[in-house]
C-alpha positions as a LaTeX table, in Angstrom:
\begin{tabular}{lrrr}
\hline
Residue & $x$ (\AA) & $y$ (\AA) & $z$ (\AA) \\
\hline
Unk1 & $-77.42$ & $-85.63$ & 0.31 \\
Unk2 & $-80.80$ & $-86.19$ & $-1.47$ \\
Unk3 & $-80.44$ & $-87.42$ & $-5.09$ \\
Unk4 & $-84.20$ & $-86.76$ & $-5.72$ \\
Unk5 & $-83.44$ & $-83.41$ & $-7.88$ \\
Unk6 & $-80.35$ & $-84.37$ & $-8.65$ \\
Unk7 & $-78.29$ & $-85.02$ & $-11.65$ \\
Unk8 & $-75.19$ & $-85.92$ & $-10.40$ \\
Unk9 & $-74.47$ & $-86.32$ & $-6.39$ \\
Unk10 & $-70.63$ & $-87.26$ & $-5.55$ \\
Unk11 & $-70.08$ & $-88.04$ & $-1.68$ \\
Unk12 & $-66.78$ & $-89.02$ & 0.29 \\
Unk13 & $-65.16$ & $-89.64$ & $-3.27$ \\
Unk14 & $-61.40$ & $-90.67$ & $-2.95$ \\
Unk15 & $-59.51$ & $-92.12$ & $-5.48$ \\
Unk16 & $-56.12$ & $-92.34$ & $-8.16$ \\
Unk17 & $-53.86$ & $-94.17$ & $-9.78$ \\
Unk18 & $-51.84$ & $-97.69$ & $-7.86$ \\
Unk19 & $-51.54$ & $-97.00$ & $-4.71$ \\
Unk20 & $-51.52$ & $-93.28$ & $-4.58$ \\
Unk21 & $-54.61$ & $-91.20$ & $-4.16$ \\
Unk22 & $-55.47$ & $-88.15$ & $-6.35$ \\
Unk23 & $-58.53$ & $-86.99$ & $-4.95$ \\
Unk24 & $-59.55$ & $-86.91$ & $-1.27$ \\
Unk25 & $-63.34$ & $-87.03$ & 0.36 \\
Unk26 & $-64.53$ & $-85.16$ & $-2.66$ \\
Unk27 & $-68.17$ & $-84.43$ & $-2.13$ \\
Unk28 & $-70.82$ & $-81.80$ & $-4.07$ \\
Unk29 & $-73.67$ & $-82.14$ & $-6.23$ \\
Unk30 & $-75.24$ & $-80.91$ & $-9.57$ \\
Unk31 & $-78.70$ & $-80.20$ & $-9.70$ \\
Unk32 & $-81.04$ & $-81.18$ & $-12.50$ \\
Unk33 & $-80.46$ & $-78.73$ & $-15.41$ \\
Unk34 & $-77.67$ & $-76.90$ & $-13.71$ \\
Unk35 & $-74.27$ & $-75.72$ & $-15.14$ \\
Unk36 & $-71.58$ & $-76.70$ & $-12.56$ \\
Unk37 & $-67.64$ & $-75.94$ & $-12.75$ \\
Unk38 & $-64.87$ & $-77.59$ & $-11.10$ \\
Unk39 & $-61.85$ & $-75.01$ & $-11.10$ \\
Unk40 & $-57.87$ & $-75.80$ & $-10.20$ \\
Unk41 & $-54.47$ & $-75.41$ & $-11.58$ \\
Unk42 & $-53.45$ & $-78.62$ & $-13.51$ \\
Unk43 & $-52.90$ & $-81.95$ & $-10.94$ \\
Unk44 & $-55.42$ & $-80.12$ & $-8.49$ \\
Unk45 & $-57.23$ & $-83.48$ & $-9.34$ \\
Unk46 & $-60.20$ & $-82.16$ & $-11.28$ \\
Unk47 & $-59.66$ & $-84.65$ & $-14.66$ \\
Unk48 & $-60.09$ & $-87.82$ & $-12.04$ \\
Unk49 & $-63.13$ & $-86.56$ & $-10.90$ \\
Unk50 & $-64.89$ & $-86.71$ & $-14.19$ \\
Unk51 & $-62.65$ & $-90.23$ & $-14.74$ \\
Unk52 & $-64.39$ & $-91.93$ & $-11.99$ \\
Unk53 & $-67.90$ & $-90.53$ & $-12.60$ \\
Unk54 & $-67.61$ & $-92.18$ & $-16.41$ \\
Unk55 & $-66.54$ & $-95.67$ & $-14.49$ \\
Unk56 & $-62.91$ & $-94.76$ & $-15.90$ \\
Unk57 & $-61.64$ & $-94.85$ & $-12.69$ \\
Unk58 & $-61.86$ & $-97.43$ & $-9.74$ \\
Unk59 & $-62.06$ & $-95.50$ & $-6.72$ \\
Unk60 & $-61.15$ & $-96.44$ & $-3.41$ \\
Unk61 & $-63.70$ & $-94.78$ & $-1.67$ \\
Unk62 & $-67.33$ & $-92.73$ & $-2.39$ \\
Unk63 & $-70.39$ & $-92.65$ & $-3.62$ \\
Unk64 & $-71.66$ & $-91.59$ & $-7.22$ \\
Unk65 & $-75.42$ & $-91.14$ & $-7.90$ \\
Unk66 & $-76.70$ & $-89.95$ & $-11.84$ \\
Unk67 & $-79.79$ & $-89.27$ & $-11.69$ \\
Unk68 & $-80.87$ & $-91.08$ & $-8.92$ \\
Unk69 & $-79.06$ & $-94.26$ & $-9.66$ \\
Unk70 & $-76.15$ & $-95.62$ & $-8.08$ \\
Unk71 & $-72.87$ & $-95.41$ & $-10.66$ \\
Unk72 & $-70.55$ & $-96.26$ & $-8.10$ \\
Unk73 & $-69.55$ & $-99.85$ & $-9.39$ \\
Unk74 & $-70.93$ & $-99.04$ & $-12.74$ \\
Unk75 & $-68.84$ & $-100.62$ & $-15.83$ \\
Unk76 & $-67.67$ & $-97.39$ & $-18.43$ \\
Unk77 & $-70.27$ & $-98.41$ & $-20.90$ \\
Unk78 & $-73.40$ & $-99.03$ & $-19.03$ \\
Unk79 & $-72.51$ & $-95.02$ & $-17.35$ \\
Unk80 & $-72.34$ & $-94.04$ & $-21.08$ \\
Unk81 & $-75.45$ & $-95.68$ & $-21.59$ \\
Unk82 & $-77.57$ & $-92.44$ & $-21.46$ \\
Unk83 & $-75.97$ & $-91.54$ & $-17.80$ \\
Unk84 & $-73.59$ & $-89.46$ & $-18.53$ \\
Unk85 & $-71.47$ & $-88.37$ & $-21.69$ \\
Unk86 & $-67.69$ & $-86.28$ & $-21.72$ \\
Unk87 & $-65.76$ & $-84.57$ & $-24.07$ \\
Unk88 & $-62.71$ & $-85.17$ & $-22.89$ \\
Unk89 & $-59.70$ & $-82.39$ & $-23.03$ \\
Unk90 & $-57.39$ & $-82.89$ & $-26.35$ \\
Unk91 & $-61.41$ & $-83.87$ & $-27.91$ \\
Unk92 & $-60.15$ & $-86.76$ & $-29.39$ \\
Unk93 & $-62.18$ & $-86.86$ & $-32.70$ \\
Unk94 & $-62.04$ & $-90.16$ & $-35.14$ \\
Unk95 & $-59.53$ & $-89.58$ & $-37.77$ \\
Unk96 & $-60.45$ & $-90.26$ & $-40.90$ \\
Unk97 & $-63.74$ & $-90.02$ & $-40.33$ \\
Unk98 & $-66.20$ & $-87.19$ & $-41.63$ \\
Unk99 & $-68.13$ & $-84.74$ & $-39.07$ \\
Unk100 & $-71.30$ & $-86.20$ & $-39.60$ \\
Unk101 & $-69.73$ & $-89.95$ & $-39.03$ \\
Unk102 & $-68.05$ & $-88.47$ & $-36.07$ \\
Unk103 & $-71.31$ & $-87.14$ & $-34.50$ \\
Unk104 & $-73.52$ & $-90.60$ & $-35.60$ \\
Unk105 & $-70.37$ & $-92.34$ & $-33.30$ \\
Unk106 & $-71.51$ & $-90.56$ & $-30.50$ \\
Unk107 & $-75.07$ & $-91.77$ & $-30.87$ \\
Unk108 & $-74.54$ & $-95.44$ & $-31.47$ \\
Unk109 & $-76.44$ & $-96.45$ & $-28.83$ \\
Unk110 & $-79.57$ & $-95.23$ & $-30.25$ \\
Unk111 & $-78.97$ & $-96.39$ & $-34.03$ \\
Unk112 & $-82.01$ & $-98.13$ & $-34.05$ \\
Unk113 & $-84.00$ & $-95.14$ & $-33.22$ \\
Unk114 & $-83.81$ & $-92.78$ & $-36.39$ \\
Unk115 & $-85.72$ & $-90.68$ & $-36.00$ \\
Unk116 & $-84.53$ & $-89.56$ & $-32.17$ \\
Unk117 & $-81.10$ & $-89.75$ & $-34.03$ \\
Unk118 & $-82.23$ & $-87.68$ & $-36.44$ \\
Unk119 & $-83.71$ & $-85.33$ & $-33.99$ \\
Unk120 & $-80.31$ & $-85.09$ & $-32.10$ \\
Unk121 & $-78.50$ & $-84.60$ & $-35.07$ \\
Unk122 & $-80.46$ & $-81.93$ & $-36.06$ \\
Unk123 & $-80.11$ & $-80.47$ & $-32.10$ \\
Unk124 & $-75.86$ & $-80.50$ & $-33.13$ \\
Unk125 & $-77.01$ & $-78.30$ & $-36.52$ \\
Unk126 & $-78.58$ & $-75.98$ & $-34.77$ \\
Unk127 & $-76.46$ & $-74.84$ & $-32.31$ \\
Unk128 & $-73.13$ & $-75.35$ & $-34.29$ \\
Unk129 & $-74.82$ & $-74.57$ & $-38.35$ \\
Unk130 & $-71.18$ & $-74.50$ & $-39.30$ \\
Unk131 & $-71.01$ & $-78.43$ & $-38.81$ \\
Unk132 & $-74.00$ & $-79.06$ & $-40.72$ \\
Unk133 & $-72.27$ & $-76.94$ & $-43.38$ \\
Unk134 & $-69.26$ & $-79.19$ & $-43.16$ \\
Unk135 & $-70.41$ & $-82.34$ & $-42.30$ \\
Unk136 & $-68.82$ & $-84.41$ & $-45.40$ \\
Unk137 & $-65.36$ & $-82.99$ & $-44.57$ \\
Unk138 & $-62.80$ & $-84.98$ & $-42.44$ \\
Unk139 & $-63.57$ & $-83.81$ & $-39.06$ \\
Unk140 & $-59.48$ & $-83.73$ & $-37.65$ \\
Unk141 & $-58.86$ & $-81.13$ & $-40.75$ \\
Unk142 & $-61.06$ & $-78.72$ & $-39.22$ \\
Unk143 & $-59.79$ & $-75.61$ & $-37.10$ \\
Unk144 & $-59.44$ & $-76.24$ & $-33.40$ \\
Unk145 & $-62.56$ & $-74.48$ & $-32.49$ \\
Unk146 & $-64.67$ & $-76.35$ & $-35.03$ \\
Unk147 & $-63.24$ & $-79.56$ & $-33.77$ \\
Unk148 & $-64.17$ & $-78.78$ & $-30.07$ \\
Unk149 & $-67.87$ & $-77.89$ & $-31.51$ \\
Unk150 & $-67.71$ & $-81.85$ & $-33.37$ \\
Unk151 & $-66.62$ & $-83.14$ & $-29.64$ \\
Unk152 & $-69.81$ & $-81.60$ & $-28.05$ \\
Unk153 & $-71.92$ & $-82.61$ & $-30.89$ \\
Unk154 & $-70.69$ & $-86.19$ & $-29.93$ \\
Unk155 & $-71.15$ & $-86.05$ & $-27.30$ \\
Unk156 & $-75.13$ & $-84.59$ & $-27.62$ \\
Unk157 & $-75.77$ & $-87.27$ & $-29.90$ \\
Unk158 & $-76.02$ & $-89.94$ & $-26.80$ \\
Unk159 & $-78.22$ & $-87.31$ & $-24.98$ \\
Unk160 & $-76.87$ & $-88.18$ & $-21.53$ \\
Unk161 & $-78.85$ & $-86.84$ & $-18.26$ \\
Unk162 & $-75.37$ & $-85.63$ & $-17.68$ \\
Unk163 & $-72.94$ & $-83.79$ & $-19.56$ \\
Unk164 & $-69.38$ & $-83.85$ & $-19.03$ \\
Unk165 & $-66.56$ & $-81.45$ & $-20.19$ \\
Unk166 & $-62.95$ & $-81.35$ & $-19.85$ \\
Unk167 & $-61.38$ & $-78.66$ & $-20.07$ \\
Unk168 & $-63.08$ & $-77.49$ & $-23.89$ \\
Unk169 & $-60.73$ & $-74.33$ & $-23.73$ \\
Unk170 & $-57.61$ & $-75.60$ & $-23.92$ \\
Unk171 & $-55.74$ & $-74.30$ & $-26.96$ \\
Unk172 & $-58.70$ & $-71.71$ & $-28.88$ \\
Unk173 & $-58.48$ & $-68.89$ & $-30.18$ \\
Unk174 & $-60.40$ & $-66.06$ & $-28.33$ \\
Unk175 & $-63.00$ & $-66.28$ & $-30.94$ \\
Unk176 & $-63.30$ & $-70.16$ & $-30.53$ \\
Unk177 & $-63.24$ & $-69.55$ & $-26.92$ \\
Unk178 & $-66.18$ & $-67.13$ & $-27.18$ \\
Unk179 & $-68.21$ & $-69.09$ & $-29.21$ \\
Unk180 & $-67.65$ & $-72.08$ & $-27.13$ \\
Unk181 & $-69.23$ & $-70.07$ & $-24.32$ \\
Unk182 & $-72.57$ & $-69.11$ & $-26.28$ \\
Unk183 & $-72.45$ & $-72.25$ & $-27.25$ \\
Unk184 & $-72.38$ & $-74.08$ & $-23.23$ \\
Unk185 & $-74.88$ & $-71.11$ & $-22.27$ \\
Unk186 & $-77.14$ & $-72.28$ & $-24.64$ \\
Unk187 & $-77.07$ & $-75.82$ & $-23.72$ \\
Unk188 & $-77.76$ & $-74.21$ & $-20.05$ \\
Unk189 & $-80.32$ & $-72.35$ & $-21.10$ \\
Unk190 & $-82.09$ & $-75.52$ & $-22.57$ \\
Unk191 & $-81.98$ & $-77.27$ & $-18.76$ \\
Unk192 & $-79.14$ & $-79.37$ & $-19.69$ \\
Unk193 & $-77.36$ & $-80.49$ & $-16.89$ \\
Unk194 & $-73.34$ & $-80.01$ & $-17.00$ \\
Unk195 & $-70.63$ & $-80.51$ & $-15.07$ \\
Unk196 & $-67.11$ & $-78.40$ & $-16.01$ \\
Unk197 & $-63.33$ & $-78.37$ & $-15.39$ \\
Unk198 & $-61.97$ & $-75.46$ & $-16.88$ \\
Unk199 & $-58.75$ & $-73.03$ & $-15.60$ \\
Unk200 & $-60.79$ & $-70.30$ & $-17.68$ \\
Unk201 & $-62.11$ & $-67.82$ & $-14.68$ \\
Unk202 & $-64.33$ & $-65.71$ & $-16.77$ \\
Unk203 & $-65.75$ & $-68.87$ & $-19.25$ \\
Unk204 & $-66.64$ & $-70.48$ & $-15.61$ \\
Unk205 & $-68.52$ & $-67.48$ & $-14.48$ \\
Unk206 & $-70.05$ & $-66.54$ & $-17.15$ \\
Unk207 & $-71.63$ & $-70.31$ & $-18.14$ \\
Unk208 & $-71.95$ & $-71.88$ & $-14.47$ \\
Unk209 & $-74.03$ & $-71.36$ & $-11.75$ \\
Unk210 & $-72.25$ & $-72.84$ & $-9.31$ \\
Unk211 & $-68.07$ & $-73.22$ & $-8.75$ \\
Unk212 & $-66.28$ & $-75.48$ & $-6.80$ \\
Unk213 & $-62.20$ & $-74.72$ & $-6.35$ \\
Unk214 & $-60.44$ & $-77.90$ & $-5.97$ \\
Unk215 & $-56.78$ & $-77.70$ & $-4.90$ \\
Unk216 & $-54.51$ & $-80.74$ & $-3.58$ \\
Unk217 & $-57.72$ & $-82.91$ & $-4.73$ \\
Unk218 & $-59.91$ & $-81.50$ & $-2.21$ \\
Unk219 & $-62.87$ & $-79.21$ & $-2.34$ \\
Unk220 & $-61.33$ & $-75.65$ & $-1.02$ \\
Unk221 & $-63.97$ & $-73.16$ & $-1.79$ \\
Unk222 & $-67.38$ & $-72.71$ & $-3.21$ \\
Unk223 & $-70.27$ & $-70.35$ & $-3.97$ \\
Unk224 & $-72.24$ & $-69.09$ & $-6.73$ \\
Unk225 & $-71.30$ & $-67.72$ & $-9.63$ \\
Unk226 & $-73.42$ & $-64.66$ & $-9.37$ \\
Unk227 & $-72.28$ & $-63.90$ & $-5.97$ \\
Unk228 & $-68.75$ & $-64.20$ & $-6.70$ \\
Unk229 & $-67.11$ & $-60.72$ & $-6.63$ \\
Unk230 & $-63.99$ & $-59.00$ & $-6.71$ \\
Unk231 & $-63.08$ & $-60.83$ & $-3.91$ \\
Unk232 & $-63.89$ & $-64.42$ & $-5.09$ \\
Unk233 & $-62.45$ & $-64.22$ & $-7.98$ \\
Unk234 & $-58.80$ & $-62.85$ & $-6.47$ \\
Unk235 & $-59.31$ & $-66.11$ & $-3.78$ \\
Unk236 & $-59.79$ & $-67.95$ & $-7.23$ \\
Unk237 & $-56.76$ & $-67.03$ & $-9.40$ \\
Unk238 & $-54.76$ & $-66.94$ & $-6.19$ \\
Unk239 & $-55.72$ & $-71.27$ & $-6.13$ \\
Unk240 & $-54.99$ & $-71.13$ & $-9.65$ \\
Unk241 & $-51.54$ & $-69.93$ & $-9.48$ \\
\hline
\end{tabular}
């Protein structure tokens, strides 16, 4: 694989917990301001995949490029040095903590540049207004859609060349869920690169441009999302259980 266009290129990736591997010669890519989703029923092995790209993980075998540079060996806070950023499923928001204090986490790294914090800040307002409306409230006593916009706003705030997202879905209301999906489309449509595991067929499809299926922790099935018919998506749901 060339990692010359390339946010995120995975090759030969196996990996898990002791002595037992999840994931098995895992290999695909993500090009530069592409929207990417990894799809399979739950212990398919997608949630270590995004573990060992964020240096959570210490895989046994693989290669992980970000951008062009090597993330293999890479410590957890030098990836989430600008590399790469997740919101991770469950979101996981500070308690106690405001929204705005939340988000301002998320950007630590750049504290000492205001005014590109203030910039990204003002990115989060924009495409979530509601947070800038409540951004003195405690950000865990917001609904669970509002939460999962604070998570992505977090994460924005260290404006990674590559964004992470687990599962976002999980547990909104069909209004959450479809606001979530402007919300990723948007962040598409402003050359973001993203990389998503989701169960959610039709959030996949209609964000992504590309699916991989992942079942047993290997790579079963791929193809775009704009060429995936009838037929894909039964193949799909049938992996999915």
């Amino acid at each position: 694989m060339n990692d010359t266009n390339d946010a995120l290129v995975i090759e030969g990736l196996a990996g898990g917990y002791d002595r037992f591997d999840v994931i098995h010669d895992i290999s695909f890519r993500v090009a530069r301001g592409e929207a990417v989703a990894i799809l399979g029923p739950n212990g398919a092995g997608k949630t270590t995949v995004l573990r060992a790209i964020m240096g959570l993980l210490k895989h046994r075998r693989g290669r992980i490029a970000i951008e062009g540079t090597d993330v293999t060996r890479m410590s957890p806070h030098r990836v989430a040095r600008g590399l790469a950023a997740m919101v991770p499923e469950g979101r996981r928001l500070f308690e106690g903590q405001s929204v705005e204090d939340n988000l301002r986490l998320g950007g630590i790294r750049l504290r000492r540049d205001r005014d590109r914090t203030s910039r990204l800040l003002q990115d989060v307002f924009d495409l979530f207004p509601v947070l800038k409306r409540y951004r003195d409230r405690d950000a865990t006593a917001l609904s669970g859609g509002e939460q999962q916009m604070v998570a992505i706003g977090r994460m924005m705030m260290s404006d990674p060349a590559l964004m992470l997202l687990d599962e976002p879905s999980l547990g909104l209301a069909p209004l959450a869920v479809a606001d979530l999906t402007a919300a990723l489309r948007r962040l598409r449509e402003q050359y973001r690169s993203i990389l998503l595991v989701e169960q959610r067929v039709d959030l996949a499809l209609e964000v992504c441009d590309r699916i991989y299926v992942v079942y047993g922790g290997r790579i079963v099935d791929e193809g775009r999302a704009d060429e995936m018919g009838a037929e894909g998506r039964a193949l799909i749901d049938a992996y999915l259980g």
